[in-house]
mmCIF file of C-alpha atoms in Angstrom:
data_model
loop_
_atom_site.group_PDB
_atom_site.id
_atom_site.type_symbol
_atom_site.label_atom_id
_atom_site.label_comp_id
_atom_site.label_asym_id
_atom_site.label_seq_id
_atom_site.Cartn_x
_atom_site.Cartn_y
_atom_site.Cartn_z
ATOM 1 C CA UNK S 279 87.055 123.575 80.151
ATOM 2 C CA UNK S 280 90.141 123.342 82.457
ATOM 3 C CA UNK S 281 92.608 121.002 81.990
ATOM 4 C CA UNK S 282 91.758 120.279 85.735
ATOM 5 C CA UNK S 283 88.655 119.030 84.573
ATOM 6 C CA UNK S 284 89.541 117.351 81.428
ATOM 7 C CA UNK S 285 91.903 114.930 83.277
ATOM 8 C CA UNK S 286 89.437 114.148 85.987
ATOM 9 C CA UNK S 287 86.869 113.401 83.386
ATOM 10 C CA UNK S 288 89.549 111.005 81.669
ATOM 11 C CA UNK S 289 90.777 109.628 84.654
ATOM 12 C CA UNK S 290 87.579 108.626 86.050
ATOM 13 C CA UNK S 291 85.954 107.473 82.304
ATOM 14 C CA UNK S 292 89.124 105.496 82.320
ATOM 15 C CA UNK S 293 88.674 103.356 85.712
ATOM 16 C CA UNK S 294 84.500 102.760 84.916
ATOM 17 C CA UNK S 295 85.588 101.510 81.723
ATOM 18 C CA UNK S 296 88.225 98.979 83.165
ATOM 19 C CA UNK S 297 85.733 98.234 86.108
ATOM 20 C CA UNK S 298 82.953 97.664 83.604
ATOM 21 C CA UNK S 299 85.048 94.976 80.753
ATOM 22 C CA UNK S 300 86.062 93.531 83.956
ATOM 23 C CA UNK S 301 82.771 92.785 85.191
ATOM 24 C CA UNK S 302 81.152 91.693 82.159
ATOM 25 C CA UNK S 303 84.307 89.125 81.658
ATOM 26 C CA UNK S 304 83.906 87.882 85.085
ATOM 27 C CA UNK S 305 87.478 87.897 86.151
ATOM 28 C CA UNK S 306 87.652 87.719 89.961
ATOM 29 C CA UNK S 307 89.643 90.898 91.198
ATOM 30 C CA UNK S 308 88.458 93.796 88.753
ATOM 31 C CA UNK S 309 90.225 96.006 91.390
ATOM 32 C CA UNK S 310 93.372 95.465 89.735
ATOM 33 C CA UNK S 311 92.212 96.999 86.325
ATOM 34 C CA UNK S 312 91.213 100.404 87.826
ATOM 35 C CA UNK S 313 94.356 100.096 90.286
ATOM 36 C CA UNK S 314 96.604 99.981 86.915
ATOM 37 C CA UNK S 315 94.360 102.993 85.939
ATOM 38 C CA UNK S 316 95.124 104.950 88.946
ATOM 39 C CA UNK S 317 99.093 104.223 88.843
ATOM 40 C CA UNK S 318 99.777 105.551 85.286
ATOM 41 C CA UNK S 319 97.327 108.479 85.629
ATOM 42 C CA UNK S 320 100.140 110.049 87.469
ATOM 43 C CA UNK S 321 101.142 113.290 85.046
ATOM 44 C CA UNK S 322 104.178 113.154 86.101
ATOM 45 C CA UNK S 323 103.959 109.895 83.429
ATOM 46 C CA UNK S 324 101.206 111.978 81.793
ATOM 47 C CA UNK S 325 99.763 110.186 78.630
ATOM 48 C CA UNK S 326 99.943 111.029 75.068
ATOM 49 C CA UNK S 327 99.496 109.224 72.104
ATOM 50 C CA UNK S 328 103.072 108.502 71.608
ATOM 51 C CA UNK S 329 103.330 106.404 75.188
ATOM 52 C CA UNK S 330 100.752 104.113 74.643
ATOM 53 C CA UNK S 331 103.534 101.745 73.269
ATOM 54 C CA UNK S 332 105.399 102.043 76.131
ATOM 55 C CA UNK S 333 102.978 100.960 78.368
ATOM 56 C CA UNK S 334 101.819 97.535 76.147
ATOM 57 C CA UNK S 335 105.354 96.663 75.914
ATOM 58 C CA UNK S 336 106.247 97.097 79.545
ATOM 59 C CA UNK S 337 103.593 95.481 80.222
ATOM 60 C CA UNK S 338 104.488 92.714 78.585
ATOM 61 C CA UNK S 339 107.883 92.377 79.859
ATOM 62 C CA UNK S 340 106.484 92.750 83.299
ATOM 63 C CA UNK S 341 104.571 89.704 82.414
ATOM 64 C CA UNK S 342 107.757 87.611 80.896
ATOM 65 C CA UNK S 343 109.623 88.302 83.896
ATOM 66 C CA UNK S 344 106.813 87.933 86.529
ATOM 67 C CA UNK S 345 105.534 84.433 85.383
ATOM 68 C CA UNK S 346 109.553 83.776 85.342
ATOM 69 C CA UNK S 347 110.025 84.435 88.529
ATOM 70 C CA UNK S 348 107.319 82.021 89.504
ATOM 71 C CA UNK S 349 108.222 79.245 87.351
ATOM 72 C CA UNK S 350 112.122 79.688 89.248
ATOM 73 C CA UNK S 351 111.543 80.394 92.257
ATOM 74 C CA UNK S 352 107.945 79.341 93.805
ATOM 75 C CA UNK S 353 109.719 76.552 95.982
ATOM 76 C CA UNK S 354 112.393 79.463 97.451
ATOM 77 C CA UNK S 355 110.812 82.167 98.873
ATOM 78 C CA UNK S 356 114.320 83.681 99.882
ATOM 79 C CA UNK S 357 115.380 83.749 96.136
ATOM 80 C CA UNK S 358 111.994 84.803 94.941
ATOM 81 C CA UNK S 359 112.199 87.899 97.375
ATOM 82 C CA UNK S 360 115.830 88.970 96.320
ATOM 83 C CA UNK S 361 115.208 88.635 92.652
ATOM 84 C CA UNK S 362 111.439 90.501 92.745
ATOM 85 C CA UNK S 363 113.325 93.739 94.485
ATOM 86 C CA UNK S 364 116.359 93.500 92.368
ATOM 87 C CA UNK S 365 114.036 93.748 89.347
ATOM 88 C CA UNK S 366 112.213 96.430 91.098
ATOM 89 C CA UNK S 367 115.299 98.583 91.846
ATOM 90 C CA UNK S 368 116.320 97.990 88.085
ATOM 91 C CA UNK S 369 113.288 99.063 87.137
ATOM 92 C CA UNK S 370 113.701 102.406 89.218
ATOM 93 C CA UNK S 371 117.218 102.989 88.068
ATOM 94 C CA UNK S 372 116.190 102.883 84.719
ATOM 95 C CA UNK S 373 113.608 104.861 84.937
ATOM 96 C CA UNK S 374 115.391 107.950 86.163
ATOM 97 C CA UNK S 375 117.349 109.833 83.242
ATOM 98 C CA UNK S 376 115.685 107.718 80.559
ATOM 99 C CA UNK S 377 112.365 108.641 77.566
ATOM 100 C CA UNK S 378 111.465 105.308 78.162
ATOM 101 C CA UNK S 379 110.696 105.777 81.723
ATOM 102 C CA UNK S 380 107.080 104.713 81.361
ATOM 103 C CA UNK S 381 107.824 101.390 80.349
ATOM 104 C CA UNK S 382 109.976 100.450 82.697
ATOM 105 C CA UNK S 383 107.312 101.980 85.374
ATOM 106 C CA UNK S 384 105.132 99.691 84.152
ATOM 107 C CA UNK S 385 107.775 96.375 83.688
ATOM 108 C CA UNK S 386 108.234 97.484 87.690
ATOM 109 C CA UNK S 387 104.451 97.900 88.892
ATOM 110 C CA UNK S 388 102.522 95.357 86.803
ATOM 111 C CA UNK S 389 104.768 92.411 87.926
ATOM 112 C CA UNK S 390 104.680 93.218 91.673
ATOM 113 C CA UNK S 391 101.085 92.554 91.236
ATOM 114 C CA UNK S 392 101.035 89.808 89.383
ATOM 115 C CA UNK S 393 104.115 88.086 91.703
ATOM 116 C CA UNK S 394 102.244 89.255 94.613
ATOM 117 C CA UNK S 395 99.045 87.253 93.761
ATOM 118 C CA UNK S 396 100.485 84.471 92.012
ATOM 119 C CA UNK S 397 103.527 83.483 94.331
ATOM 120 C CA UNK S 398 101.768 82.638 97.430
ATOM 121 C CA UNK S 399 99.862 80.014 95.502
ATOM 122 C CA UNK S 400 102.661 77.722 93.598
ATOM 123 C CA UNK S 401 99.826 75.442 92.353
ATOM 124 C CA UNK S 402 97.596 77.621 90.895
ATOM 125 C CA UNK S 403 100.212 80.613 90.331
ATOM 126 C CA UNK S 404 100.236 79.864 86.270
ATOM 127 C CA UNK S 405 96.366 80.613 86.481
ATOM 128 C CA UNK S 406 96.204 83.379 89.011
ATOM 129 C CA UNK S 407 99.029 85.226 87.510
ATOM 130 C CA UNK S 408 97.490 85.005 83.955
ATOM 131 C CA UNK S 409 94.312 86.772 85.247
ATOM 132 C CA UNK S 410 96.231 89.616 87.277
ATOM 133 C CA UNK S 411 98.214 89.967 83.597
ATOM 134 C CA UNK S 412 94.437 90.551 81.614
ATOM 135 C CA UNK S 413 93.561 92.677 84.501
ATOM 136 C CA UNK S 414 96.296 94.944 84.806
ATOM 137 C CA UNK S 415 96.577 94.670 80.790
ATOM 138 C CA UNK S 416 93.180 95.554 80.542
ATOM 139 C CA UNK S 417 93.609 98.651 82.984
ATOM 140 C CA UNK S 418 96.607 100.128 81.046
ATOM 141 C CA UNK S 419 94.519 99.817 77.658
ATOM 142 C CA UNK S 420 91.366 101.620 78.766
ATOM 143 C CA UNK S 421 93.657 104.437 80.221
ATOM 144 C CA UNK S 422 95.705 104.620 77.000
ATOM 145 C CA UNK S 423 92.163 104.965 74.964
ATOM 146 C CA UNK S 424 90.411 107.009 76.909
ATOM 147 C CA UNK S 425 93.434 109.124 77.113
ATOM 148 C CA UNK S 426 94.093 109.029 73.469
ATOM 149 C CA UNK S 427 90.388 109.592 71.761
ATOM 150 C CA UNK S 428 89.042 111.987 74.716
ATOM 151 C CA UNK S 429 91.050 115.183 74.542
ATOM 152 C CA UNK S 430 94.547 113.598 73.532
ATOM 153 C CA UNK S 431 97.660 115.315 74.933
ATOM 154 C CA UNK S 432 99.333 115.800 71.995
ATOM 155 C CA UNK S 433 103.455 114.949 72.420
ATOM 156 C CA UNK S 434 104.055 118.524 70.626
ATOM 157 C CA UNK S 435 102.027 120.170 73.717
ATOM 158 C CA UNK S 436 103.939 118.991 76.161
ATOM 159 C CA UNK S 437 107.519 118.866 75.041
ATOM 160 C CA UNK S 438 108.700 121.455 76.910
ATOM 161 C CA UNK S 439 106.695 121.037 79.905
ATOM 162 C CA UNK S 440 108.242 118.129 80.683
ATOM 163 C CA UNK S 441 112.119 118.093 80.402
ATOM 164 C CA UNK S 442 112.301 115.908 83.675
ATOM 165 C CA UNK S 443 113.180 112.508 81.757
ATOM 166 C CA UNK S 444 116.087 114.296 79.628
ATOM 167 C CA UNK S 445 117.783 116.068 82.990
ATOM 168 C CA UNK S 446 120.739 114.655 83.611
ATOM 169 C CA UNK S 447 120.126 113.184 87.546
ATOM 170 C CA UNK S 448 123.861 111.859 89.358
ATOM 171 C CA UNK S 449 124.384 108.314 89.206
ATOM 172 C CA UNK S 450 124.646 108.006 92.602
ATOM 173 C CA UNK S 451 121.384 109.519 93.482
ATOM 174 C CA UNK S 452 119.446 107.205 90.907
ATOM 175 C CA UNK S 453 121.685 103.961 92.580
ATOM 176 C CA UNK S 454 120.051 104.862 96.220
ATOM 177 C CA UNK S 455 116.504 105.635 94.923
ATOM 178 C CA UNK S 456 117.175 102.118 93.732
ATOM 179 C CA UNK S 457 118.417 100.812 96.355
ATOM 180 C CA UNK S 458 115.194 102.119 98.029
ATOM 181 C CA UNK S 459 113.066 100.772 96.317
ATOM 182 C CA UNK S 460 115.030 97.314 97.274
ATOM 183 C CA UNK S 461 114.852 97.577 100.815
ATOM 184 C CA UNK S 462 111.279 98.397 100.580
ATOM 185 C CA UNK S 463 110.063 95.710 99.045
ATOM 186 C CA UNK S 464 112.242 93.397 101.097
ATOM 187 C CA UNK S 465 110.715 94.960 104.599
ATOM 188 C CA UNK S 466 107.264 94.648 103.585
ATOM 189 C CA UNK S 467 108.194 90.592 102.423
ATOM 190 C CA UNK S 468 109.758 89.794 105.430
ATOM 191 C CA UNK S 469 106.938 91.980 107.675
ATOM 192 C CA UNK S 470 104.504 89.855 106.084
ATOM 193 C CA UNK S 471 106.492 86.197 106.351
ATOM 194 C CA UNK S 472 107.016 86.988 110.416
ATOM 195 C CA UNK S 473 104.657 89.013 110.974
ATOM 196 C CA UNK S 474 101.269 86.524 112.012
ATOM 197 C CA UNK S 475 97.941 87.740 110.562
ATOM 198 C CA UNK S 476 99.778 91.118 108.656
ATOM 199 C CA UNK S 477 96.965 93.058 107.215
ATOM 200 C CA UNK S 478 96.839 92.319 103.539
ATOM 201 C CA UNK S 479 99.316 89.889 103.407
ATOM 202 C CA UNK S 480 101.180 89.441 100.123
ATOM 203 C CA UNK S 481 98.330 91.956 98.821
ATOM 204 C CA UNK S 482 100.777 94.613 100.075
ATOM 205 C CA UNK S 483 103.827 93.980 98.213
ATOM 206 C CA UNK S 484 101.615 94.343 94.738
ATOM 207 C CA UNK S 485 100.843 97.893 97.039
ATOM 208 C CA UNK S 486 104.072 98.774 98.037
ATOM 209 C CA UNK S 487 106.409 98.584 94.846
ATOM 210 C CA UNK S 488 104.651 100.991 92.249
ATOM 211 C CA UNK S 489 104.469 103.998 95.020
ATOM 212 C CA UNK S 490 107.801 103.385 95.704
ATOM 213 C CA UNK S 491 109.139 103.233 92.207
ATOM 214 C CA UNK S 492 107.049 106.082 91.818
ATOM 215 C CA UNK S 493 109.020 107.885 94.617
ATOM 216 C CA UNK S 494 112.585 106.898 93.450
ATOM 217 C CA UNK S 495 111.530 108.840 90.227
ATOM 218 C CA UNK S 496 109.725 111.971 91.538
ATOM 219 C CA UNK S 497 112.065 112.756 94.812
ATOM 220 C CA UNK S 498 110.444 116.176 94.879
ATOM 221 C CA UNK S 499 107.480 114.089 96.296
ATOM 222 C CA UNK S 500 107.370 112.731 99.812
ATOM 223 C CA UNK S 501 105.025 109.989 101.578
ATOM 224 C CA UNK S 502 104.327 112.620 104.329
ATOM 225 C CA UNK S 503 102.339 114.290 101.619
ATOM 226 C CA UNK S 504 99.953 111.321 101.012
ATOM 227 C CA UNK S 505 98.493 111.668 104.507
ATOM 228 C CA UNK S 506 95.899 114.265 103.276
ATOM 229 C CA UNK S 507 94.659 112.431 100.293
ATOM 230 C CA UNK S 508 94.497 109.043 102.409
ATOM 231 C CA UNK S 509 92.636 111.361 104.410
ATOM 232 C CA UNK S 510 90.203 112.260 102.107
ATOM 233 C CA UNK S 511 90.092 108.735 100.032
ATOM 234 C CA UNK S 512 88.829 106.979 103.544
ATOM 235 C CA UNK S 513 86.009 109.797 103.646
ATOM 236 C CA UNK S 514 84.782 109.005 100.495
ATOM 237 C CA UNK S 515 85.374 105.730 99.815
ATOM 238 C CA UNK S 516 84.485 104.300 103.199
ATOM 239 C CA UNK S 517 80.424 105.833 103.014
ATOM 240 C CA UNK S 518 80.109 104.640 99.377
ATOM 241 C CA UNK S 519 81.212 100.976 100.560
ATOM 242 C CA UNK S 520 79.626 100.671 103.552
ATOM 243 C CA UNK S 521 76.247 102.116 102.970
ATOM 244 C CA UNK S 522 75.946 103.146 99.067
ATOM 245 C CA UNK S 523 77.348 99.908 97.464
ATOM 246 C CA UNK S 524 74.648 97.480 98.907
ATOM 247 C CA UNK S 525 71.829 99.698 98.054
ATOM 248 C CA UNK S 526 72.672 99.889 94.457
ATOM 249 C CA UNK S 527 71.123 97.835 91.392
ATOM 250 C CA UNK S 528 73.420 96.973 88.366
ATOM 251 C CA UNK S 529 76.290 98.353 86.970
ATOM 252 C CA UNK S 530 74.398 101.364 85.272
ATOM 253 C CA UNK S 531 74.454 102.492 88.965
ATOM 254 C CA UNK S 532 77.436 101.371 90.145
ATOM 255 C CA UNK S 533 79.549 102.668 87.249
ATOM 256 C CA UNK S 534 77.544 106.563 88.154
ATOM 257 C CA UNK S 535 79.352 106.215 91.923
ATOM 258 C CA UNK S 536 82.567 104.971 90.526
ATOM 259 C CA UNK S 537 82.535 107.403 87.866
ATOM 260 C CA UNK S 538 81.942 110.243 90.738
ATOM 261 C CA UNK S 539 83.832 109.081 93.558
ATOM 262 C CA UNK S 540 86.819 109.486 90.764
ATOM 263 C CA UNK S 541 86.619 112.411 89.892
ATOM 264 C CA UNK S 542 85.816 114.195 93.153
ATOM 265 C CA UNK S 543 89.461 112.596 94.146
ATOM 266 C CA UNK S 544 91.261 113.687 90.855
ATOM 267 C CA UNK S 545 89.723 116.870 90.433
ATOM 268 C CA UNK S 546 89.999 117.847 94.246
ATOM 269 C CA UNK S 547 93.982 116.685 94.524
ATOM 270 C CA UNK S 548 94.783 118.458 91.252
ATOM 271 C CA UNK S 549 98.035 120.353 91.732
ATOM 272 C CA UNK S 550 101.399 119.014 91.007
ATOM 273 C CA UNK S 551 102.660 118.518 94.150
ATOM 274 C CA UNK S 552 99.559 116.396 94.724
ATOM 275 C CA UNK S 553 100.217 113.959 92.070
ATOM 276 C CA UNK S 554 101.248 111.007 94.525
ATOM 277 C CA UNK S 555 98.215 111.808 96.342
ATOM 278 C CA UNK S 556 95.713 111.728 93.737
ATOM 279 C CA UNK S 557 97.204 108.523 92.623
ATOM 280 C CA UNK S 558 97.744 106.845 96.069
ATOM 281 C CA UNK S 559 93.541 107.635 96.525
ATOM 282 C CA UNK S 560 92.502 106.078 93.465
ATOM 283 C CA UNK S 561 93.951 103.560 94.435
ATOM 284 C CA UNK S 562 92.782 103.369 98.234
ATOM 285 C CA UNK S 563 89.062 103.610 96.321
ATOM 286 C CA UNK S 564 89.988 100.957 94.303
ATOM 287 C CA UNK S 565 91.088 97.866 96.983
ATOM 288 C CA UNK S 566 88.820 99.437 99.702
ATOM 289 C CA UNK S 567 85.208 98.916 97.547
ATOM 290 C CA UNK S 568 86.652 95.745 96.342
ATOM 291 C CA UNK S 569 84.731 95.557 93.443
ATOM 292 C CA UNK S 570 83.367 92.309 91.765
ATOM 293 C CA UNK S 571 80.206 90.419 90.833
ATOM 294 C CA UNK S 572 80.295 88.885 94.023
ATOM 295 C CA UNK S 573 80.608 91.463 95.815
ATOM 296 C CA UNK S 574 80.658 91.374 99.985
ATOM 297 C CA UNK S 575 80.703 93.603 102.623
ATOM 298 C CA UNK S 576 82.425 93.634 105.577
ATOM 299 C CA UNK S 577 83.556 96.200 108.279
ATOM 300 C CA UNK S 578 86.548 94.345 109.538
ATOM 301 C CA UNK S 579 88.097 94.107 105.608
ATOM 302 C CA UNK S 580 87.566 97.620 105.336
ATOM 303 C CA UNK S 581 89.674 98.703 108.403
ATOM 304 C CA UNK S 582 92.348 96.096 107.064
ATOM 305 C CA UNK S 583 92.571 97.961 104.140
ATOM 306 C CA UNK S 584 93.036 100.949 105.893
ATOM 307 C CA UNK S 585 95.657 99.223 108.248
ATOM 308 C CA UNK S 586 97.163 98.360 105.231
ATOM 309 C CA UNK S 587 98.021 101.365 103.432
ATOM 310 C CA UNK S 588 99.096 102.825 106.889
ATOM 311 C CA UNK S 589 101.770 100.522 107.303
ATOM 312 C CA UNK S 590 102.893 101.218 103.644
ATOM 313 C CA UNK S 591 103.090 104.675 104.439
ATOM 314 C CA UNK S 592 104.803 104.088 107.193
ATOM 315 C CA UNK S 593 107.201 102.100 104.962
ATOM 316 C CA UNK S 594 108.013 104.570 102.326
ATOM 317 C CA UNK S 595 108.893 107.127 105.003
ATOM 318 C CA UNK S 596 110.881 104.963 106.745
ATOM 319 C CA UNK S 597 113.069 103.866 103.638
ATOM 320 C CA UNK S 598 113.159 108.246 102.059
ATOM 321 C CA UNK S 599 116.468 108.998 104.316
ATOM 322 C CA UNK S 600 118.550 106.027 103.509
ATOM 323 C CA UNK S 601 121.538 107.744 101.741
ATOM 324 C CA UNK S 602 124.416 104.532 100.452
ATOM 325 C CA UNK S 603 125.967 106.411 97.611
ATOM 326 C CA UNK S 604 127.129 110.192 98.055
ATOM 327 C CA UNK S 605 125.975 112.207 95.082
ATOM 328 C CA UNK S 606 129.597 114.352 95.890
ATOM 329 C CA UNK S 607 131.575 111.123 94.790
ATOM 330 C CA UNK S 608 130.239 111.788 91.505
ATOM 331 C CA UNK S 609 131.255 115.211 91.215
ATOM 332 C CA UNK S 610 134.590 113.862 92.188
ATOM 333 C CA UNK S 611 134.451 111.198 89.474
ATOM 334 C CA UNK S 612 133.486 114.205 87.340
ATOM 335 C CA UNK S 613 136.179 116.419 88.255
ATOM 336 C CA UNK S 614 139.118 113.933 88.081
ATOM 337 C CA UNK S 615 137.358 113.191 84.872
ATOM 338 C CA UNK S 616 137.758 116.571 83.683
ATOM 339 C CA UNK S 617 141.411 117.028 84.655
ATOM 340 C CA UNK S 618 142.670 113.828 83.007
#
């Protein structure tokens, strides 16, 4: 079997299996368990067995800092705002240049969803935010054993496939993709504070922040090239929710169309370059079914999802050119360096 295949199988075995614990749990937005699936299937963060602490443990300090955040500032949204994207551009400057990127890809996604879903709602933020923690927690553990027990990537295999977290990148090029990633997640707050009726409201900011961390990592990749997989993830997804969803009987059935609608997306956007792609349709699949045991149905959500994911396209291309440090200051800092 190809390794095409393998991941597809993993990736989709993965997201039924967060989907399912979800369910039978009853936690309210099992979404967010197969969205954490679909964020760190990227194998550009590919999983081995040697990861999977990196993931609990940023995790966790997403969690620390997240429910921080909300305990400081749920009465200042201004504050809140500045200190959510300054720990998201840390995150992203981190990340670049450093073996432990995958935690602090997951210290940067997880708690832009649980801030997102949390902060809105100062009185009940404690309780909301607890739930988005088990269901993002939940989705980053069913990856990392499904991943692990179902034809493990060993770290041996892949040493020197993957050199990109051990190449040197210039400072200055990791301080805009930063910077980036802080300007991002400020537009998208302030589009959805003045912005009346914003599609998704503060849903997008837990959205936004992990593809653009994602971006400020993997330059080589570029939100134009998501337009084809959003393509495709609104032709599949859309049918299954709209007419195949209400038709079907239990999760035995359900977890059969989730299973397949998975890995038709993975297997289909397979090639490097399509990465972002694969990940930014899993994750389309994910919010747009909306998965839960209440479940409901409606046209006018779906289009808002759509909406949605638009505008955070539109976003990340917006924010790709901005250029505030000059990667040729430091080879000047290098050179004078050098002389002295």
């Amino acid at each position: 079997m190809s390794e095409r295949f393998k991941h597809s199988v993993k990736t989709a075995l993965a997201i039924v299996l967060a989907y399912g614990l979800a369910l039978w749990f009853d936690w309210d937005r099992p979404m967010w368990a197969a969205f954490a699936v679909a964020l760190i299937s990227m194998p550009t963060l590919e999983a081995s067995l040697g990861k999977g602490g990196q993931r609990l443990w940023g995790t966790a300090l997403a969690t620390f800092v997240a429910l921080s955040l909300i305990a400081l500032f749920a009465q200042d949204r201004w504050q809140f705002m500045f200190a959510q994207a300054a720990w998201l551009a840390f995150c992203a400057y981190q990340m670049i240049n450093s073996r432990k990127a995958y935690l602090w890809f997951c210290a940067g996604f997880v708690s832009s969803i649980i801030t997102a879903n949390g902060g809105p709602d100062p009185v009940n933020a404690f309780s909301i935010a607890t739930i988005r923690t088990l269901e993002t927690a939940l989705g980053v553990i069913c990856f990392a054993v499904v991943f692990s027990l179902l034809w493990p990537v060993r770290e041996d295999a892949t040493a020197g496939a993957q050199p990109a977290d051990v190449q040197a990148v210039p400072n200055a090029r990791r301080l805009n993709q930063a910077v980036r990633v802080f300007i991002a997640y400020c537009t998208a707050f302030l589009l959805v504070i003045y912005v009346p009726g914003f599609p998704g409201a503060h849903s997008i900011l837990g959205m936004l922040a992990p593809f653009a961390i994602i971006l400020a990592n993997t330059p080589q990749l570029s939100a134009d090239k998501l337009i084809n997989p959003f393509v495709l993830a609104i032709l599949i997804s859309s049918p299954i929710y709209l007419f195949l969803m209400p038709k079907l009987g239990g999760f035995a059935q359900l977890g059969v169309v989730i299973f397949f609608a998975c890995f038709t997306i993975s297997y289909l956007l397979h090639k490097p370059e399509q990465a972002l792609g694969r990940t930014f349709g899993l994750a389309f699949f994910a919010v747009v079914t909306g998965i839960s045991n209440d479940q409901s149905y409606s046209f006018i959500a779906l289009t808002t999802t759509i909406l949605m994911f638009c505008l955070t396209l539109l976003i990340l291309h917006a924010i790709s050119a901005i250029q505030v440090f000059r990667v040729e200051d430091d080879a000047m800092v290098g050179k004078t360096a050098e002389s002295t």
